Coordinates of C-alpha atoms and ligand atoms in Angstrom, one line a residue:
M229 CA 106.6 92.4 140.5
I230 CA 103.8 92.1 138.1
D231 CA 103.7 89.1 135.7
Y232 CA 102.5 90.7 132.5
D233 CA 102.0 87.4 130.8
K234 CA 99.4 86.7 133.4
I235 CA 97.5 90.0 133.0
L236 CA 97.5 90.3 129.3
C237 CA 94.3 88.8 128.0
D238 CA 94.5 85.6 126.2
R239 CA 93.4 86.6 122.8
I240 CA 96.2 89.2 122.6
R241 CA 98.9 86.9 123.9
K242 CA 98.0 84.2 121.3
V243 CA 98.2 86.6 118.4
Q244 CA 101.6 86.5 116.6
P245 CA 103.4 89.6 115.4
S246 CA 103.4 90.2 111.8
G247 CA 106.0 88.1 109.8
I248 CA 106.9 91.1 107.5
R249 CA 108.6 93.3 110.2
K250 CA 111.3 90.9 111.1
Y251 CA 113.0 91.1 107.6
F252 CA 112.8 94.9 107.7
D253 CA 114.3 94.9 111.1
L254 CA 117.1 92.7 110.2
L255 CA 117.9 94.7 107.1
Q256 CA 118.4 97.8 109.1
G257 CA 121.8 96.8 110.4
M258 CA 123.1 95.6 106.9
E259 CA 125.4 97.6 104.8
G260 CA 124.2 98.3 101.2
G261 CA 120.8 96.5 102.0
I262 CA 118.0 96.6 99.3
S263 CA 114.5 96.2 100.7
L264 CA 111.8 94.8 98.4
G265 CA 110.2 93.8 101.7
I266 CA 107.8 96.6 102.9
G267 CA 104.6 97.2 101.0
E268 CA 105.0 100.9 100.7
P269 CA 105.2 103.4 97.6
D270 CA 108.8 104.8 97.3
F271 CA 107.5 108.2 96.0
V272 CA 107.2 111.1 98.3
T273 CA 103.6 112.4 98.4
P274 CA 103.1 114.8 95.4
W275 CA 104.0 118.4 96.4
H276 CA 100.6 119.9 95.8
I277 CA 99.1 117.4 98.1
R278 CA 101.7 118.2 100.8
D279 CA 101.4 121.9 100.1
A280 CA 97.5 121.7 101.0
G281 CA 98.4 119.9 104.2
I282 CA 100.9 122.6 105.2
Y283 CA 98.5 125.4 104.0
S284 CA 95.9 124.2 106.3
L285 CA 98.4 124.4 109.3
E286 CA 99.2 128.0 108.2
K287 CA 95.5 128.8 108.3
G288 CA 95.4 127.2 111.8
F289 CA 93.1 124.3 111.0
T290 CA 94.4 122.3 113.9
K291 CA 91.3 121.3 115.5
Y292 CA 89.3 118.1 115.6
S293 CA 87.1 117.5 112.5
P294 CA 83.6 116.0 112.7
N295 CA 83.8 112.5 113.7
A296 CA 83.0 111.1 110.4
G297 CA 85.6 113.4 108.7
L298 CA 85.4 116.9 107.1
T299 CA 82.3 117.4 105.2
D300 CA 84.1 118.6 102.1
L301 CA 86.3 115.6 102.2
R302 CA 83.5 113.3 102.4
Q303 CA 81.9 115.0 99.4
S304 CA 85.1 114.8 97.6
I305 CA 85.2 111.0 98.3
S306 CA 81.6 110.7 97.1
R307 CA 82.5 112.4 93.8
Y308 CA 85.6 110.4 93.4
M309 CA 83.9 107.0 94.0
K310 CA 81.3 108.0 91.4
R311 CA 83.9 109.2 88.9
R312 CA 86.5 106.5 89.2
F313 CA 84.3 103.4 90.1
D314 CA 80.8 104.3 89.1
L315 CA 79.6 103.9 92.7
E316 CA 77.2 106.0 94.5
Y317 CA 77.9 106.9 98.2
A318 CA 76.4 110.0 99.8
G319 CA 79.0 112.1 101.4
A320 CA 76.6 112.6 104.3
G321 CA 76.0 109.1 105.8
Q322 CA 77.7 106.6 103.6
V323 CA 81.3 107.7 103.9
L324 CA 83.5 107.6 107.1
V325 CA 87.0 108.9 107.1
T326 CA 89.4 106.6 109.0
V327 CA 92.9 106.2 110.2
G328 CA 94.1 104.3 107.1
G329 CA 92.3 101.4 105.6
S330 CA 93.7 99.5 108.6
E331 CA 91.1 101.2 110.9
G332 CA 88.3 100.7 108.4
L333 CA 88.9 97.0 108.4
D334 CA 89.1 96.8 112.1
L335 CA 85.7 98.8 112.4
A336 CA 84.0 96.5 109.9
F337 CA 85.0 93.3 111.8
R338 CA 84.1 94.9 115.0
C339 CA 80.7 96.0 113.9
L340 CA 79.8 92.5 112.4
L341 CA 81.2 89.8 114.5
E342 CA 79.7 88.0 117.6
P343 CA 82.1 85.5 119.2
G344 CA 82.4 82.2 117.2
D345 CA 81.3 84.0 113.9
E346 CA 83.2 82.9 110.9
V347 CA 84.9 85.2 108.4
I348 CA 86.3 83.7 105.1
I349 CA 89.6 85.0 104.2
P350 CA 91.2 84.1 100.9
T351 CA 94.9 83.5 101.1
P352 CA 97.7 84.5 100.6
S353 CA 96.7 87.7 101.7
F354 CA 97.5 90.9 103.7
V355 CA 98.4 90.0 107.2
C356 CA 96.0 91.9 109.3
Y357 CA 92.7 90.1 108.5
G358 CA 93.0 86.9 110.5
P359 CA 94.5 88.5 113.7
L360 CA 91.8 91.1 113.7
V361 CA 89.1 88.5 113.5
S362 CA 90.8 86.2 116.1
M363 CA 91.0 89.3 118.6
L364 CA 87.3 89.5 118.4
H365 CA 86.9 85.8 119.3
G366 CA 85.8 85.4 115.7
K367 CA 87.1 82.5 113.5
P368 CA 89.1 83.1 110.5
V369 CA 88.4 80.6 107.9
L370 CA 91.3 80.7 105.4
V371 CA 90.8 79.6 101.9
E372 CA 93.9 79.0 99.6
T373 CA 93.8 80.7 96.3
K374 CA 95.8 79.0 93.6
A375 CA 98.2 80.2 90.9
E376 CA 96.5 78.0 88.3
N377 CA 93.4 80.3 89.0
E378 CA 95.6 83.4 88.9
F379 CA 95.1 83.7 92.7
R380 CA 91.4 84.5 92.2
L381 CA 88.8 83.3 94.6
T382 CA 86.5 80.8 92.8
A383 CA 82.8 80.3 93.5
E384 CA 83.4 76.8 94.4
E385 CA 86.0 77.6 96.9
L386 CA 83.8 80.2 98.6
K387 CA 80.7 77.8 98.6
A388 CA 82.8 75.0 100.2
A389 CA 83.9 77.5 103.0
V390 CA 80.4 78.7 103.9
T391 CA 78.8 77.4 107.0
P392 CA 75.8 78.6 109.0
R393 CA 78.2 80.5 111.1
T394 CA 79.7 82.6 108.3
R395 CA 79.2 86.2 109.0
A396 CA 81.4 87.9 106.2
V397 CA 83.8 87.2 103.6
V398 CA 86.9 89.4 103.0
L399 CA 87.7 90.2 99.3
P400 CA 91.3 91.3 99.3
F401 CA 91.6 92.4 95.6
P402 CA 93.8 93.7 93.9
N403 CA 95.7 91.4 96.2
N404 CA 98.9 91.8 98.5
P405 CA 100.8 89.7 97.9
T406 CA 99.9 87.9 94.8
G407 CA 98.9 90.7 92.5
G408 CA 95.6 88.7 91.7
I409 CA 92.6 90.7 90.8
M410 CA 89.0 89.7 90.2
G411 CA 87.1 90.5 87.0
K412 CA 83.4 91.1 86.6
E413 CA 82.7 87.5 85.9
D414 CA 84.7 86.2 88.8
L415 CA 82.7 88.7 91.2
E416 CA 79.4 87.7 89.6
A417 CA 80.0 84.0 90.3
L418 CA 80.8 84.8 94.0
A419 CA 77.5 86.8 93.9
D420 CA 75.6 83.9 93.0
V421 CA 76.9 82.0 96.1
L422 CA 76.0 85.0 98.3
R423 CA 72.6 86.1 97.0
G424 CA 70.0 84.9 99.5
T425 CA 72.3 84.6 102.4
D426 CA 73.0 87.4 104.9
I427 CA 76.9 87.0 104.5
M428 CA 78.5 90.5 104.3
V429 CA 81.4 91.4 102.0
I430 CA 84.4 93.2 103.3
S431 CA 86.0 94.5 100.2
D432 CA 89.6 95.8 100.8
E433 CA 90.1 98.0 97.6
I434 CA 93.2 99.8 99.0
Y435 CA 94.9 98.9 95.7
A436 CA 92.0 99.8 93.4
E437 CA 93.8 102.3 91.4
L438 CA 96.8 100.2 90.8
T439 CA 95.6 97.7 88.2
Y440 CA 97.4 97.1 84.9
G441 CA 95.4 96.7 81.8
Q442 CA 92.2 96.1 83.4
H443 CA 90.0 98.7 85.3
H444 CA 89.2 97.8 88.9
I445 CA 85.6 96.7 89.7
S446 CA 84.2 96.4 93.1
M447 CA 81.8 93.8 94.4
A448 CA 79.5 96.8 95.3
N449 CA 79.2 97.3 91.4
I450 CA 77.7 93.8 90.9
P451 CA 73.8 93.7 91.0
D452 CA 72.2 93.0 94.6
M453 CA 75.8 93.2 96.2
Y454 CA 75.9 96.9 97.0
E455 CA 73.6 96.3 100.0
R456 CA 76.0 93.7 101.6
T457 CA 79.4 95.4 100.7
I458 CA 81.7 97.4 102.8
V459 CA 84.2 99.1 100.7
I460 CA 87.5 99.8 102.5
N461 CA 89.8 102.3 100.6
G462 CA 92.5 105.0 101.5
F463 CA 95.1 107.2 100.4
S464 CA 98.3 105.3 101.3
K465 CA 98.9 103.4 98.1
A466 CA 97.2 105.5 95.2
Y467 CA 98.6 108.8 96.3
S468 CA 101.8 107.6 98.2
M469 CA 100.5 108.9 101.5
T470 CA 101.2 106.0 104.0
G471 CA 102.4 108.2 106.7
W472 CA 99.4 110.6 106.6
R473 CA 97.4 107.6 108.0
L474 CA 94.1 108.3 106.1
G475 CA 91.6 105.9 104.7
Y476 CA 87.8 105.7 104.3
V477 CA 84.9 103.3 104.3
C478 CA 82.0 103.4 102.0
A479 CA 78.7 101.3 102.8
P480 CA 75.1 101.5 103.4
K481 CA 73.9 104.0 105.9
P482 CA 73.3 101.8 109.0
L483 CA 76.6 100.2 108.7
I484 CA 78.5 103.7 108.5
A485 CA 76.4 104.7 111.4
A486 CA 77.6 101.8 113.5
M487 CA 81.2 102.2 112.5
T488 CA 81.0 105.9 113.3
K489 CA 80.0 105.0 116.8
L490 CA 82.9 102.9 117.3
H491 CA 85.3 105.4 115.6
Q492 CA 83.8 108.2 117.8
Y493 CA 84.7 106.5 120.9
A494 CA 88.1 104.9 120.0
I495 CA 89.5 107.6 117.6
M496 CA 87.4 110.7 117.7
C497 CA 88.5 111.6 114.1
A498 CA 91.1 111.1 111.6
P499 CA 94.1 113.6 111.5
T500 CA 92.8 117.1 110.4
T501 CA 95.9 118.1 108.4
S502 CA 95.8 114.8 106.5
Q503 CA 92.2 115.3 105.6
Y504 CA 92.9 118.7 104.0
A505 CA 95.6 117.3 102.1
A506 CA 93.3 114.4 100.9
I507 CA 90.7 116.8 99.5
E508 CA 93.6 118.2 97.2
A509 CA 94.6 114.7 96.3
L510 CA 91.1 113.8 95.3
E511 CA 90.3 116.9 93.4
H512 CA 93.5 117.4 91.6
G513 CA 95.5 114.1 91.9
D514 CA 94.3 111.9 89.1
G515 CA 97.4 112.8 87.0
D516 CA 99.6 111.7 89.9
I517 CA 98.0 108.3 90.1
E518 CA 98.6 107.8 86.4
A519 CA 102.2 108.8 86.6
M520 CA 102.9 106.6 89.5
K521 CA 101.1 103.7 87.9
E522 CA 103.0 103.9 84.6
E523 CA 106.2 103.9 86.6
Y524 CA 105.1 100.8 88.7
D525 CA 103.9 99.1 85.4
G526 CA 107.4 99.5 83.9
R527 CA 109.0 98.1 87.1
R528 CA 106.5 95.2 87.2
R529 CA 107.4 94.1 83.8
F530 CA 111.2 94.5 84.6
L531 CA 111.0 92.4 87.8
V532 CA 108.7 89.6 86.2
D533 CA 110.9 89.2 83.2
G534 CA 114.0 89.1 85.5
F535 CA 112.6 86.4 87.7
R536 CA 111.6 84.5 84.6
R537 CA 115.0 84.9 83.0
L538 CA 116.7 83.4 86.2
G539 CA 114.4 80.4 85.9
L540 CA 111.9 81.2 88.5
S541 CA 108.3 80.9 87.4
C542 CA 106.3 84.0 88.2
F543 CA 102.6 84.8 87.8
E544 CA 102.1 88.1 86.0
P545 CA 100.6 90.3 88.8
K546 CA 97.6 92.3 87.6
G547 CA 97.3 94.7 90.4
A548 CA 99.0 96.4 93.4
F549 CA 102.9 96.5 93.5
Y550 CA 104.0 92.9 94.3
T551 CA 105.4 90.1 92.5
F552 CA 105.1 86.5 93.9
P553 CA 107.6 84.3 92.2
C554 CA 107.7 80.6 92.9
I555 CA 111.1 79.6 94.4
S556 CA 110.2 75.9 95.0
S557 CA 112.7 75.0 92.4
T558 CA 115.5 76.0 94.6
G559 CA 114.6 73.2 97.0
L560 CA 114.3 75.8 99.9
T561 CA 111.4 76.7 101.8
S562 CA 110.1 80.2 101.5
E563 CA 111.6 81.2 104.9
E564 CA 115.1 79.6 104.2
F565 CA 115.2 81.4 101.0
C566 CA 114.4 84.7 102.5
D567 CA 116.8 84.2 105.3
R568 CA 119.7 83.0 103.2
F569 CA 119.2 85.6 100.4
L570 CA 119.2 88.4 103.1
Q571 CA 122.3 87.1 104.8
A572 CA 124.2 86.3 101.6
E573 CA 123.1 89.4 99.6
H574 CA 121.5 91.8 101.9
V575 CA 118.2 92.0 99.9
A576 CA 115.0 91.6 101.9
V577 CA 111.9 89.8 100.4
I578 CA 109.2 88.3 102.4
P579 CA 108.4 84.6 102.7
G580 CA 105.0 83.7 101.0
T581 CA 104.1 81.9 104.3
A582 CA 103.8 85.2 106.2
F583 CA 100.6 85.7 104.1
G584 CA 98.8 82.4 105.2
P585 CA 98.4 79.1 103.6
G586 CA 99.2 78.8 99.9
G587 CA 102.3 81.0 100.4
E588 CA 104.8 78.2 100.8
G589 CA 107.1 78.0 97.8
Y590 CA 106.7 81.7 97.1
V591 CA 108.3 85.0 98.2
R592 CA 106.9 88.4 97.9
A593 CA 109.0 91.1 96.2
C594 CA 107.7 94.5 96.3
Y595 CA 108.4 96.8 93.2
A596 CA 107.7 100.1 94.8
A597 CA 111.5 100.5 94.6
S598 CA 113.7 102.3 92.2
M599 CA 114.6 100.6 89.0
K600 CA 118.4 100.9 90.1
D601 CA 117.5 98.9 93.2
L602 CA 115.4 96.5 91.2
G603 CA 118.2 95.9 88.8
E604 CA 120.8 95.3 91.5
A605 CA 118.4 93.1 93.4
L606 CA 118.2 90.9 90.3
E607 CA 121.9 90.8 89.9
R608 CA 122.4 89.7 93.4
L609 CA 119.6 87.0 93.0
E610 CA 121.4 85.7 90.1
R611 CA 124.7 85.3 92.2
F612 CA 122.6 83.8 95.0
L613 CA 120.8 81.3 92.9
K614 CA 124.2 80.1 91.4
T615 CA 125.4 79.2 95.0
L616 CA 122.4 76.8 95.6
Ligands
PMP832 N1 95.0 96.6 102.9 C1 96.1 96.0 102.3 C2 95.8 94.9 101.3 C3 97.2 96.5 102.4 O1 98.4 96.1 101.8 C4 97.6 97.6 103.4 C5 98.9 98.1 103.7 N2 99.9 97.4 103.3 C6 96.4 98.1 104.0 C7 95.2 97.6 103.8 C8 96.4 99.2 105.0 O2 96.8 100.4 104.6 P1 96.6 101.8 105.3 O3 96.2 101.5 106.6 O4 97.8 102.4 105.3 O5 95.5 102.4 104.5

């Protein structure tokens, strides 16, 4: 008999599975369950985008694409980045098409980190950064963002976390789970800390299209920062295309060349059908983004108002599709709250602690769900809170 615990490498055994999935799995067996747990748009991919994928299959486009992605797609991404975010990236050499933003993040870490290198990660934030860094023998340096700073990373917090071993800082904005975003001045203050160092910025901009009332700005837009910034983006959130598994990285040429080597050996190329669909999304999908965003915006206000009405304080999220209400007034920990709410009312929300330090006392509720479900979830919450 093989003892798999002995043959699996240490760094994999030590990594914990994501704390998000547990609630999703528990909810599966429950009658009348409502999930505000998973961070995924509830819309089906717009028809014209699906149609472009289907049409590519009809035409027989079923082969590998170039490693870096279809030339036409990279050109579309290049034009899109200019049009929407005023960023110049050449389709040839500065864009790499990946299997979701997830692969882009992994590639960025793998290209930069030597064992022992430190990566500054603001928290609460998406669950993958720390484990990806640890699996490379890097050291995640977690920096708590705070509600009183609207969950932004401040220059003082960044400065205090920098050491001679700092190789990169992750900028996870618009943020999952807090909904915090960074404005131009916030980024400029961080740039003042980074200028003159060789610390790289891994900017996870997967929610860049989903900001409310304020246009997204990238660290790559800030003077002198373009050269050190790796922009991670993708189609999952903006176009409701999670299952198509398509994302991209934009960065200076030597970085894209390095990441393409890794991608070439590990992945070959992103799915070809998805790439054809993505061209259609970029060329004719601006209206879809607007329509979905408007819908999210209404739900966002509805949920935030609902929490506040029930006596839970809630930061007004400025981006992504999550609310992050404070539940400490209930006297429960985040995990107790989520477990008991799920058992009593069959509604899944995620403990803030799943997203790292700073998450205790909060839960994440995703509003990429129907208004009907959101309304019902609030009614059940009201009932639940009365039992405490
Ligand atoms: N970054 C953030 C902040 C996310 O929330 C997610 C998905 N939940 C991803 C990256 C990965 O997205 P995908 O791989 O589907 O592009």
